[in-house]
PDB file of C-alpha atoms in Angstrom:
ATOM      1  CA  MET W  17     -17.421  22.716  -3.802  1.00  0.00           C
ATOM      2  CA  ASP W  18     -16.311  19.171  -3.125  1.00  0.00           C
ATOM      3  CA  GLY W  19     -12.721  18.678  -1.884  1.00  0.00           C
ATOM      4  CA  ASP W  20     -12.438  15.664  -4.209  1.00  0.00           C
ATOM      5  CA  GLU W  21     -13.149  17.798  -7.290  1.00  0.00           C
ATOM      6  CA  ARG W  22     -10.143  17.664  -9.661  1.00  0.00           C
ATOM      7  CA  LEU W  23      -8.616  20.893 -10.950  1.00  0.00           C
ATOM      8  CA  ARG W  24      -6.034  21.155 -13.733  1.00  0.00           C
ATOM      9  CA  LEU W  25      -3.334  23.267 -12.067  1.00  0.00           C
ATOM     10  CA  PHE W  26       0.124  24.713 -12.626  1.00  0.00           C
ATOM     11  CA  CYS W  27       2.388  27.261 -10.949  1.00  0.00           C
ATOM     12  CA  ALA W  28       3.824  30.158 -12.934  1.00  0.00           C
ATOM     13  CA  LEU W  29       5.659  33.441 -12.854  1.00  0.00           C
ATOM     14  CA  LEU W  30       3.328  36.249 -13.919  1.00  0.00           C
ATOM     15  CA  LEU W  31       4.611  38.718 -16.481  1.00  0.00           C
ATOM     16  CA  PRO W  32       4.677  42.402 -15.509  1.00  0.00           C
ATOM     17  CA  PRO W  33       2.298  44.651 -17.512  1.00  0.00           C
ATOM     18  CA  GLY W  34       5.026  46.301 -19.644  1.00  0.00           C
ATOM     19  CA  ALA W  35       6.468  42.947 -20.709  1.00  0.00           C
ATOM     20  CA  LEU W  36       2.992  41.592 -21.391  1.00  0.00           C
ATOM     21  CA  ASP W  37       2.138  44.603 -23.582  1.00  0.00           C
ATOM     22  CA  ALA W  38       5.398  44.249 -25.530  1.00  0.00           C
ATOM     23  CA  LEU W  39       4.811  40.511 -26.092  1.00  0.00           C
ATOM     24  CA  VAL W  40       1.231  41.039 -27.282  1.00  0.00           C
ATOM     25  CA  ALA W  41       2.344  43.786 -29.719  1.00  0.00           C
ATOM     26  CA  TRP W  42       5.109  41.460 -30.970  1.00  0.00           C
ATOM     27  CA  GLN W  43       2.630  38.582 -31.429  1.00  0.00           C
ATOM     28  CA  GLU W  44       0.342  40.848 -33.484  1.00  0.00           C
ATOM     29  CA  ARG W  45       3.259  42.016 -35.620  1.00  0.00           C
ATOM     30  CA  VAL W  46       5.098  38.753 -36.379  1.00  0.00           C
ATOM     31  CA  LEU W  47       2.853  35.728 -35.824  1.00  0.00           C
ATOM     32  CA  PRO W  48       0.523  34.466 -38.577  1.00  0.00           C
ATOM     33  CA  LYS W  49      -3.036  35.602 -37.905  1.00  0.00           C
ATOM     34  CA  GLY W  50      -5.892  33.413 -39.077  1.00  0.00           C
ATOM     35  CA  ALA W  51      -3.624  30.660 -40.404  1.00  0.00           C
ATOM     36  CA  GLU W  52      -5.199  27.194 -40.401  1.00  0.00           C
ATOM     37  CA  GLY W  53      -4.341  25.308 -37.221  1.00  0.00           C
ATOM     38  CA  VAL W  54      -2.437  28.232 -35.637  1.00  0.00           C
ATOM     39  CA  ARG W  55      -3.647  29.770 -32.362  1.00  0.00           C
ATOM     40  CA  ILE W  56      -1.915  32.831 -30.947  1.00  0.00           C
ATOM     41  CA  LEU W  57      -2.151  32.773 -27.154  1.00  0.00           C
ATOM     42  CA  ALA W  58      -4.252  35.448 -25.480  1.00  0.00           C
ATOM     43  CA  PRO W  59      -2.560  37.897 -23.088  1.00  0.00           C
ATOM     44  CA  GLN W  60      -4.034  36.189 -20.001  1.00  0.00           C
ATOM     45  CA  ASN W  61      -2.378  32.925 -21.121  1.00  0.00           C
ATOM     46  CA  LEU W  62       1.169  34.342 -21.302  1.00  0.00           C
ATOM     47  CA  HIS W  63       3.341  33.320 -18.333  1.00  0.00           C
ATOM     48  CA  VAL W  64       6.491  31.402 -17.372  1.00  0.00           C
ATOM     49  CA  THR W  65       5.524  27.936 -16.109  1.00  0.00           C
ATOM     50  CA  LEU W  66       7.324  26.808 -12.962  1.00  0.00           C
ATOM     51  CA  ALA W  67       5.562  23.455 -12.492  1.00  0.00           C
ATOM     52  CA  PHE W  68       2.649  21.738 -14.258  1.00  0.00           C
ATOM     53  CA  LEU W  69       0.687  19.702 -11.735  1.00  0.00           C
ATOM     54  CA  GLY W  70      -2.119  18.309 -13.884  1.00  0.00           C
ATOM     55  CA  ALA W  71      -5.355  17.131 -12.250  1.00  0.00           C
ATOM     56  CA  VAL W  72      -5.177  17.774  -8.509  1.00  0.00           C
ATOM     57  CA  ARG W  73      -7.872  17.477  -5.855  1.00  0.00           C
ATOM     58  CA  ARG W  74      -9.308  20.833  -4.753  1.00  0.00           C
ATOM     59  CA  ALA W  75      -8.484  19.856  -1.151  1.00  0.00           C
ATOM     60  CA  GLU W  76      -4.755  20.070  -2.088  1.00  0.00           C
ATOM     61  CA  VAL W  77      -4.948  23.778  -3.065  1.00  0.00           C
ATOM     62  CA  PRO W  78      -4.063  25.239   0.393  1.00  0.00           C
ATOM     63  CA  GLY W  79      -0.940  23.071   0.610  1.00  0.00           C
ATOM     64  CA  ILE W  80       0.102  23.995  -2.932  1.00  0.00           C
ATOM     65  CA  ARG W  81      -0.360  27.684  -2.146  1.00  0.00           C
ATOM     66  CA  GLY W  82       1.778  27.164   0.978  1.00  0.00           C
ATOM     67  CA  ALA W  83       4.548  25.530  -1.072  1.00  0.00           C
ATOM     68  CA  LEU W  84       4.419  28.439  -3.537  1.00  0.00           C
ATOM     69  CA  GLU W  85       4.562  30.997  -0.713  1.00  0.00           C
ATOM     70  CA  GLU W  86       7.474  29.178   0.917  1.00  0.00           C
ATOM     71  CA  ALA W  87       9.422  29.045  -2.360  1.00  0.00           C
ATOM     72  CA  ALA W  88       8.747  32.737  -3.072  1.00  0.00           C
ATOM     73  CA  GLU W  89       9.579  33.995   0.417  1.00  0.00           C
ATOM     74  CA  GLY W  90      12.851  35.896   0.406  1.00  0.00           C
ATOM     75  CA  ALA W  91      13.418  35.223  -3.293  1.00  0.00           C
ATOM     76  CA  PRO W  92      15.759  37.812  -4.831  1.00  0.00           C
ATOM     77  CA  ALA W  93      14.583  39.755  -7.875  1.00  0.00           C
ATOM     78  CA  ILE W  94      14.311  37.524 -10.930  1.00  0.00           C
ATOM     79  CA  VAL W  95      15.572  39.028 -14.189  1.00  0.00           C
ATOM     80  CA  LEU W  96      14.758  37.220 -17.422  1.00  0.00           C
ATOM     81  CA  SER W  97      15.717  38.224 -20.971  1.00  0.00           C
ATOM     82  CA  PRO W  98      14.589  36.811 -24.329  1.00  0.00           C
ATOM     83  CA  VAL W  99      17.312  34.826 -26.082  1.00  0.00           C
ATOM     84  CA  GLY W 100      15.517  32.952 -28.846  1.00  0.00           C
ATOM     85  CA  TYR W 101      12.371  31.728 -30.517  1.00  0.00           C
ATOM     86  CA  ARG W 102      11.902  27.959 -30.596  1.00  0.00           C
ATOM     87  CA  GLU W 103       9.250  25.596 -31.897  1.00  0.00           C
ATOM     88  CA  THR W 104       8.355  22.138 -30.668  1.00  0.00           C
ATOM     89  CA  ARG W 105       5.907  19.915 -32.530  1.00  0.00           C
ATOM     90  CA  SER W 106       2.919  21.871 -31.121  1.00  0.00           C
ATOM     91  CA  VAL W 107       4.038  25.226 -29.676  1.00  0.00           C
ATOM     92  CA  GLY W 108       6.190  28.258 -30.397  1.00  0.00           C
ATOM     93  CA  MET W 109       7.951  29.870 -27.452  1.00  0.00           C
ATOM     94  CA  ILE W 110      10.246  32.684 -26.464  1.00  0.00           C
ATOM     95  CA  GLU W 111      13.166  31.179 -24.569  1.00  0.00           C
ATOM     96  CA  LEU W 112      14.383  33.289 -21.683  1.00  0.00           C
ATOM     97  CA  SER W 113      17.805  33.675 -20.117  1.00  0.00           C
ATOM     98  CA  ASP W 114      17.972  33.373 -16.332  1.00  0.00           C
ATOM     99  CA  ARG W 115      21.627  34.421 -16.131  1.00  0.00           C
ATOM    100  CA  GLU W 116      21.775  34.552 -12.362  1.00  0.00           C
ATOM    101  CA  GLY W 117      19.754  31.351 -11.931  1.00  0.00           C
ATOM    102  CA  ARG W 118      17.213  32.981  -9.634  1.00  0.00           C
ATOM    103  CA  ALA W 119      14.116  31.747 -11.479  1.00  0.00           C
ATOM    104  CA  GLU W 120      15.526  28.225 -11.599  1.00  0.00           C
ATOM    105  CA  ALA W 121      16.328  28.364  -7.874  1.00  0.00           C
ATOM    106  CA  LEU W 122      12.722  29.387  -7.208  1.00  0.00           C
ATOM    107  CA  ALA W 123      11.450  26.535  -9.408  1.00  0.00           C
ATOM    108  CA  LEU W 124      13.661  24.020  -7.580  1.00  0.00           C
ATOM    109  CA  ARG W 125      12.460  25.205  -4.142  1.00  0.00           C
ATOM    110  CA  LEU W 126       8.870  24.976  -5.378  1.00  0.00           C
ATOM    111  CA  TRP W 127       9.393  21.464  -6.772  1.00  0.00           C
ATOM    112  CA  ASP W 128      10.803  20.330  -3.418  1.00  0.00           C
ATOM    113  CA  GLY W 129       7.717  21.620  -1.603  1.00  0.00           C
ATOM    114  CA  LEU W 130       5.298  20.147  -4.144  1.00  0.00           C
ATOM    115  CA  GLU W 131       7.057  16.770  -4.020  1.00  0.00           C
ATOM    116  CA  ARG W 132       6.788  16.746  -0.214  1.00  0.00           C
ATOM    117  CA  LEU W 133       3.023  17.212  -0.654  1.00  0.00           C
ATOM    118  CA  GLY W 134       2.912  14.337  -3.142  1.00  0.00           C
ATOM    119  CA  VAL W 135       1.319  16.483  -5.891  1.00  0.00           C
ATOM    120  CA  TYR W 136       4.300  16.761  -8.242  1.00  0.00           C
ATOM    121  CA  GLU W 137       6.947  14.593  -9.816  1.00  0.00           C
ATOM    122  CA  ARG W 138       9.846  16.531 -11.260  1.00  0.00           C
ATOM    123  CA  GLU W 139      10.774  16.008 -14.885  1.00  0.00           C
ATOM    124  CA  GLU W 140      14.168  14.569 -15.758  1.00  0.00           C
ATOM    125  CA  ARG W 141      14.999  17.372 -18.178  1.00  0.00           C
ATOM    126  CA  ARG W 142      16.331  20.680 -16.936  1.00  0.00           C
ATOM    127  CA  TRP W 143      13.803  23.476 -16.448  1.00  0.00           C
ATOM    128  CA  LEU W 144      13.697  25.896 -19.394  1.00  0.00           C
ATOM    129  CA  PRO W 145      12.330  29.365 -18.671  1.00  0.00           C
ATOM    130  CA  HIS W 146      10.089  30.343 -21.570  1.00  0.00           C
ATOM    131  CA  VAL W 147       6.796  31.922 -22.569  1.00  0.00           C
ATOM    132  CA  THR W 148       4.615  29.924 -24.948  1.00  0.00           C
ATOM    133  CA  VAL W 149       3.234  32.438 -27.460  1.00  0.00           C
ATOM    134  CA  VAL W 150       1.555  30.283 -30.127  1.00  0.00           C
ATOM    135  CA  ARG W 151       0.105  26.788 -30.508  1.00  0.00           C
ATOM    136  CA  PHE W 152      -0.272  24.926 -33.795  1.00  0.00           C
ATOM    137  CA  LYS W 153      -1.284  21.636 -35.354  1.00  0.00           C
ATOM    138  CA  GLU W 154       1.570  21.687 -37.839  1.00  0.00           C
ATOM    139  CA  ARG W 155       4.887  23.405 -37.162  1.00  0.00           C
ATOM    140  CA  PRO W 156       5.008  26.640 -39.217  1.00  0.00           C
ATOM    141  CA  ARG W 157       8.829  26.894 -38.953  1.00  0.00           C
ATOM    142  CA  LEU W 158       8.784  30.594 -38.149  1.00  0.00           C
ATOM    143  CA  GLU W 159      11.979  32.569 -37.659  1.00  0.00           C
ATOM    144  CA  PRO W 160      10.747  35.830 -36.132  1.00  0.00           C
ATOM    145  CA  ALA W 161      12.916  38.522 -34.631  1.00  0.00           C
ATOM    146  CA  LEU W 162      12.830  38.530 -30.851  1.00  0.00           C
ATOM    147  CA  PRO W 163      10.303  40.715 -29.039  1.00  0.00           C
ATOM    148  CA  PRO W 164      11.657  44.102 -27.924  1.00  0.00           C
ATOM    149  CA  LEU W 165      12.103  43.121 -24.295  1.00  0.00           C
ATOM    150  CA  ASP W 166      15.308  43.995 -22.518  1.00  0.00           C
ATOM    151  CA  ARG W 167      14.467  42.628 -19.093  1.00  0.00           C
ATOM    152  CA  VAL W 168      11.439  40.854 -17.642  1.00  0.00           C
ATOM    153  CA  VAL W 169      11.225  41.196 -13.862  1.00  0.00           C
ATOM    154  CA  PRO W 170       8.244  39.264 -12.491  1.00  0.00           C
ATOM    155  CA  SER W 171       6.965  40.417  -9.094  1.00  0.00           C
ATOM    156  CA  ASP W 172       4.427  37.644  -8.538  1.00  0.00           C
ATOM    157  CA  ALA W 173       4.060  33.892  -8.845  1.00  0.00           C
ATOM    158  CA  ALA W 174       0.670  32.237  -9.128  1.00  0.00           C
ATOM    159  CA  LEU W 175      -1.205  29.014  -8.785  1.00  0.00           C
ATOM    160  CA  MET W 176      -3.125  28.858 -12.049  1.00  0.00           C
ATOM    161  CA  ILE W 177      -6.116  26.828 -13.150  1.00  0.00           C
ATOM    162  CA  SER W 178      -6.303  25.572 -16.723  1.00  0.00           C
ATOM    163  CA  ARG W 179      -9.807  25.104 -18.118  1.00  0.00           C
ATOM    164  CA  LEU W 180      -9.949  23.171 -21.358  1.00  0.00           C
ATOM    165  CA  ARG W 181     -12.300  24.687 -23.939  1.00  0.00           C
ATOM    166  CA  PRO W 182     -12.975  23.832 -27.601  1.00  0.00           C
ATOM    167  CA  SER W 183     -11.091  27.025 -28.515  1.00  0.00           C
ATOM    168  CA  GLY W 184      -8.103  25.997 -26.366  1.00  0.00           C
ATOM    169  CA  ALA W 185      -7.100  26.148 -22.717  1.00  0.00           C
ATOM    170  CA  GLN W 186      -7.995  29.228 -20.707  1.00  0.00           C
ATOM    171  CA  TYR W 187      -5.836  30.084 -17.714  1.00  0.00           C
ATOM    172  CA  GLU W 188      -6.937  31.943 -14.604  1.00  0.00           C
ATOM    173  CA  VAL W 189      -5.057  32.956 -11.469  1.00  0.00           C
ATOM    174  CA  LEU W 190      -6.413  30.905  -8.574  1.00  0.00           C
ATOM    175  CA  GLU W 191      -3.958  32.243  -5.957  1.00  0.00           C
ATOM    176  CA  SER W 192      -0.982  34.611  -6.264  1.00  0.00           C
ATOM    177  CA  VAL W 193       1.981  35.427  -4.038  1.00  0.00           C
ATOM    178  CA  SER W 194       4.545  38.199  -4.112  1.00  0.00           C
ATOM    179  CA  LEU W 195       8.123  37.241  -4.869  1.00  0.00           C
ATOM    180  CA  GLY W 196      10.548  38.103  -2.116  1.00  0.00           C
ATOM    181  CA  GLY W 197       8.019  37.803   0.688  1.00  0.00           C
TER     182      GLY W 197
END
């Protein structure tokens, strides 16, 4: 593969299996199936985005992995809890509480490393921990009960690749690192 090849990349917290199972069951129970212009995200696409990088040269991947490893090293356990469902013009998401600020601290350390590499420019708005669960063409204005998740404790962060398909983006783990070192 050519080092100049561009990959659509982002960094994310991976959801533990129990949380993933609970979210998928919740999606099946409360989100509209088969509705025109509504796409429920597949289990492999459920995550908490830390940083969206966009199109990045393949040659940058080792440095990005290094920045992710550095940010994750020694990170204390992250505990997230669902606090609300929110819709933007094109997605529905479960907002998560990061009461101790550990996920945000990880995101900030990661952003610093990615900025030093020149592959990321931080957004002006504050980072919002969330899991996108549905995409739509027209906002359905849902008001579902929250998924039955008490605590979500991710153990891994990942460098993900986003492949655009006619049916929607498909995400795959390119590299993963353990949180805490």
